[in-house]
Amino acid sequence: MKKKSRLQDFKLLGNEPLFEKGYQKEFDAFNHNAYANALYEMIQQNKPPLSIGLFGSWGIGKSTVINILLNKIKETDRYIPVYFNAWKHSEDSFRREFLLKVATDVLKDKERDEAIKRIKTLYHRPIAK
């Protein structure tokens, strides 16, 4: 019989953002929904262009707040949310990857395909380290 490891007794919490598929109040111990609501109100009450920064330590819940906010935005026809992960593209041309993401999320069918072809021809230069 195999001996049970002491590590099996510990319950570890993952670092996956909560509420990617929808908000569930019973799992929101840190009231992330309140922050998402405040951000949503800021978006509604201000005219574009508008930039909002969400700052906090690693693991504090920034991605969770953003997921709740994106779900709120998707429920309306007033806005088109575009989520761009800059870390994922740190080795690529930031401008090109951002424009590709916007074209993919906002444009439709033939217009999108043509825009993507044009954007892919932009000069690509890796970021110097």
PDB file of C-alpha atoms in Angstrom, residues 26 32 60 62 92:
ATOM      1  CA  GLU A  26     -22.123  33.157  -3.723  1.00  0.00           C
ATOM      2  CA  HIS A  32     -15.326  41.983  -7.174  1.00  0.00           C
ATOM      3  CA  ILE A  60      -5.583  40.503  -6.054  1.00  0.00           C
ATOM      4  CA  LYS A  62      -7.848  42.326 -11.445  1.00  0.00           C
ATOM      5  CA  ASP A  92       5.495  40.924 -31.288  1.00  0.00           C
TER       6      ASP A  92
END
